[in-house]
Each structure stands twice: as structure tokens, then as C-alpha cells.
JSON list of C-alpha atoms in Angstrom, two decimals:
[
{"chain": "A", "resi": 1, "resn": "SER", "atom": "CA", "xyz": [7.48, -9.88, -2.45]},
{"chain": "A", "resi": 2, "resn": "GLY", "atom": "CA", "xyz": [10.26, -10.26, -4.96]},
{"chain": "A", "resi": 3, "resn": "PRO", "atom": "CA", "xyz": [13.38, -8.11, -5.21]},
{"chain": "A", "resi": 4, "resn": "ALA", "atom": "CA", "xyz": [11.71, -5.67, -7.66]},
{"chain": "A", "resi": 5, "resn": "THR", "atom": "CA", "xyz": [8.40, -4.96, -9.38]},
{"chain": "A", "resi": 6, "resn": "GLY", "atom": "CA", "xyz": [7.45, -7.83, -11.65]},
{"chain": "A", "resi": 7, "resn": "ILE", "atom": "CA", "xyz": [10.20, -10.14, -10.39]},
{"chain": "A", "resi": 8, "resn": "GLU", "atom": "CA", "xyz": [9.06, -13.48, -8.95]},
{"chain": "A", "resi": 9, "resn": "ALA", "atom": "CA", "xyz": [9.31, -14.03, -5.21]},
{"chain": "A", "resi": 10, "resn": "GLY", "atom": "CA", "xyz": [11.39, -16.98, -4.10]},
{"chain": "A", "resi": 11, "resn": "VAL", "atom": "CA", "xyz": [9.36, -20.02, -3.06]},
{"chain": "A", "resi": 12, "resn": "LYS", "atom": "CA", "xyz": [11.47, -20.46, 0.09]},
{"chain": "A", "resi": 13, "resn": "LYS", "atom": "CA", "xyz": [10.66, -16.89, 1.11]},
{"chain": "A", "resi": 14, "resn": "ILE", "atom": "CA", "xyz": [6.93, -17.56, 0.68]},
{"chain": "A", "resi": 15, "resn": "GLU", "atom": "CA", "xyz": [7.24, -20.78, 2.69]},
{"chain": "A", "resi": 16, "resn": "THR", "atom": "CA", "xyz": [8.93, -18.83, 5.49]},
{"chain": "A", "resi": 17, "resn": "PHE", "atom": "CA", "xyz": [6.10, -16.30, 5.55]},
{"chain": "A", "resi": 18, "resn": "ARG", "atom": "CA", "xyz": [3.48, -19.07, 5.50]},
{"chain": "A", "resi": 19, "resn": "ASP", "atom": "CA", "xyz": [5.17, -20.93, 8.36]},
{"chain": "A", "resi": 20, "resn": "GLY", "atom": "CA", "xyz": [5.54, -17.77, 10.43]},
{"chain": "A", "resi": 21, "resn": "GLY", "atom": "CA", "xyz": [2.06, -16.43, 9.73]},
{"chain": "A", "resi": 22, "resn": "GLY", "atom": "CA", "xyz": [0.12, -19.41, 10.99]},
{"chain": "A", "resi": 23, "resn": "ASN", "atom": "CA", "xyz": [-3.47, -19.42, 9.75]},
{"chain": "A", "resi": 24, "resn": "ASN", "atom": "CA", "xyz": [-3.43, -15.74, 8.77]},
{"chain": "A", "resi": 25, "resn": "ALA", "atom": "CA", "xyz": [-4.09, -14.85, 5.15]},
{"chain": "A", "resi": 26, "resn": "LEU", "atom": "CA", "xyz": [-1.01, -14.45, 2.98]},
{"chain": "A", "resi": 27, "resn": "ALA", "atom": "CA", "xyz": [-0.92, -12.24, -0.13]},
{"chain": "A", "resi": 28, "resn": "LEU", "atom": "CA", "xyz": [1.77, -12.13, -2.79]},
{"chain": "A", "resi": 29, "resn": "ALA", "atom": "CA", "xyz": [2.34, -8.97, -4.79]},
{"chain": "A", "resi": 30, "resn": "SER", "atom": "CA", "xyz": [5.33, -9.61, -7.00]},
{"chain": "A", "resi": 31, "resn": "GLY", "atom": "CA", "xyz": [5.89, -11.40, -10.26]},
{"chain": "A", "resi": 32, "resn": "ILE", "atom": "CA", "xyz": [2.64, -13.37, -10.50]},
{"chain": "A", "resi": 33, "resn": "THR", "atom": "CA", "xyz": [1.88, -14.56, -14.04]},
{"chain": "A", "resi": 34, "resn": "PRO", "atom": "CA", "xyz": [-0.45, -17.16, -15.49]},
{"chain": "A", "resi": 35, "resn": "GLU", "atom": "CA", "xyz": [2.60, -19.35, -16.06]},
{"chain": "A", "resi": 36, "resn": "ASN", "atom": "CA", "xyz": [3.85, -19.37, -12.46]},
{"chain": "A", "resi": 37, "resn": "ALA", "atom": "CA", "xyz": [0.70, -18.95, -10.35]},
{"chain": "A", "resi": 38, "resn": "GLN", "atom": "CA", "xyz": [0.56, -22.67, -9.51]},
{"chain": "A", "resi": 39, "resn": "THR", "atom": "CA", "xyz": [4.02, -22.31, -7.94]},
{"chain": "A", "resi": 40, "resn": "TYR", "atom": "CA", "xyz": [2.48, -20.25, -5.15]},
{"chain": "A", "resi": 41, "resn": "ARG", "atom": "CA", "xyz": [-0.30, -22.58, -3.98]},
{"chain": "A", "resi": 42, "resn": "GLN", "atom": "CA", "xyz": [0.38, -21.69, -0.34]},
{"chain": "A", "resi": 43, "resn": "VAL", "atom": "CA", "xyz": [-0.65, -18.05, -0.96]},
{"chain": "A", "resi": 44, "resn": "ASP", "atom": "CA", "xyz": [-4.23, -16.95, -0.29]},
{"chain": "A", "resi": 45, "resn": "PHE", "atom": "CA", "xyz": [-4.33, -13.83, -2.47]},
{"chain": "A", "resi": 46, "resn": "PHE", "atom": "CA", "xyz": [-2.51, -12.51, -5.53]},
{"chain": "A", "resi": 47, "resn": "LEU", "atom": "CA", "xyz": [-2.08, -8.78, -6.08]},
{"chain": "A", "resi": 48, "resn": "VAL", "atom": "CA", "xyz": [-1.30, -8.60, -9.78]},
{"chain": "A", "resi": 49, "resn": "SER", "atom": "CA", "xyz": [-0.43, -5.92, -12.30]},
{"chain": "A", "resi": 50, "resn": "THR", "atom": "CA", "xyz": [2.71, -6.25, -14.40]},
{"chain": "A", "resi": 51, "resn": "GLY", "atom": "CA", "xyz": [2.31, -10.01, -14.81]},
{"chain": "A", "resi": 52, "resn": "ILE", "atom": "CA", "xyz": [-0.89, -9.54, -16.79]},
{"chain": "A", "resi": 53, "resn": "ASN", "atom": "CA", "xyz": [-0.15, -6.26, -18.58]},
{"chain": "A", "resi": 54, "resn": "LEU", "atom": "CA", "xyz": [0.21, -5.98, -22.32]},
{"chain": "A", "resi": 55, "resn": "ASP", "atom": "CA", "xyz": [3.82, -6.58, -23.34]},
{"chain": "A", "resi": 56, "resn": "GLY", "atom": "CA", "xyz": [5.74, -3.31, -23.05]},
{"chain": "A", "resi": 57, "resn": "ASP", "atom": "CA", "xyz": [2.68, -1.46, -21.70]},
{"chain": "A", "resi": 58, "resn": "PHE", "atom": "CA", "xyz": [2.67, -0.87, -17.94]},
{"chain": "A", "resi": 59, "resn": "TYR", "atom": "CA", "xyz": [-0.80, 0.70, -17.92]},
{"chain": "A", "resi": 60, "resn": "ASN", "atom": "CA", "xyz": [-3.06, -1.71, -19.79]},
{"chain": "A", "resi": 61, "resn": "ILE", "atom": "CA", "xyz": [-4.18, -5.23, -18.96]},
{"chain": "A", "resi": 62, "resn": "ASP", "atom": "CA", "xyz": [-3.89, -8.05, -21.49]},
{"chain": "A", "resi": 63, "resn": "THR", "atom": "CA", "xyz": [-7.32, -9.69, -21.22]},
{"chain": "A", "resi": 64, "resn": "THR", "atom": "CA", "xyz": [-5.96, -13.01, -22.47]},
{"chain": "A", "resi": 65, "resn": "LYS", "atom": "CA", "xyz": [-3.35, -13.11, -19.70]},
{"chain": "A", "resi": 66, "resn": "LEU", "atom": "CA", "xyz": [-5.99, -12.06, -17.16]},
{"chain": "A", "resi": 67, "resn": "SER", "atom": "CA", "xyz": [-8.32, -14.85, -18.27]},
{"chain": "A", "resi": 68, "resn": "ARG", "atom": "CA", "xyz": [-5.51, -17.40, -18.04]},
{"chain": "A", "resi": 69, "resn": "LEU", "atom": "CA", "xyz": [-4.56, -16.20, -14.55]},
{"chain": "A", "resi": 70, "resn": "LEU", "atom": "CA", "xyz": [-8.17, -16.38, -13.38]},
{"chain": "A", "resi": 71, "resn": "LYS", "atom": "CA", "xyz": [-8.38, -19.96, -14.70]},
{"chain": "A", "resi": 72, "resn": "GLU", "atom": "CA", "xyz": [-5.21, -20.87, -12.80]},
{"chain": "A", "resi": 73, "resn": "ALA", "atom": "CA", "xyz": [-6.60, -19.31, -9.62]},
{"chain": "A", "resi": 74, "resn": "LYS", "atom": "CA", "xyz": [-9.88, -21.18, -9.95]},
{"chain": "A", "resi": 75, "resn": "ASP", "atom": "CA", "xyz": [-7.96, -24.44, -10.44]},
{"chain": "A", "resi": 76, "resn": "MET", "atom": "CA", "xyz": [-6.18, -23.72, -7.16]},
{"chain": "A", "resi": 77, "resn": "GLU", "atom": "CA", "xyz": [-9.33, -22.94, -5.11]},
{"chain": "A", "resi": 78, "resn": "ASN", "atom": "CA", "xyz": [-9.73, -26.39, -3.63]},
{"chain": "A", "resi": 79, "resn": "TYR", "atom": "CA", "xyz": [-6.07, -26.97, -2.94]},
{"chain": "A", "resi": 80, "resn": "ASP", "atom": "CA", "xyz": [-5.49, -27.91, 0.70]},
{"chain": "A", "resi": 81, "resn": "LYS", "atom": "CA", "xyz": [-2.77, -25.66, 2.07]}
]
């Protein structure tokens, strides 16, 4: 994960986890947004909250951001890790 809730994880850190984890599933739970999801193609699962919340509202999901993130994830489905 990243250094704090909602802060992006470093790509090098994710690469280290992927290399060390072999063929095991890898989940990322920090800083995922529709704008940066493609950066983390080597991740199998996203655990998302703050990256798709309404601006300034920790408790409610912005359906537009959610839709955009789902589109990004679907675009990544056939990517060969």
C-alpha cells in the first residue's frame, strides 16, 4: 500500500511485491483512482474507497468515478502480466 490512506503506492514497491509473490494474487489497497489504475497493471485486485468517493465526502461513492474505474479495470482484463 501507499504511505497513507488515499496516497498512491509506488510502482517500484508493487513490482517488488509482484516479483516476490510469484503467481500468487496481488491486491492493492491504496490510492487507486480511475486516472491511475492503468499504472498498476501487474495487480490482480483493487480494493478501492477514497479514490472513488465524492470530493470531500469520505462516506459516499461518486458513481461517475466508479463507472470510470470499472471501465479501466475491464480494459485491463486481458493484459498479460
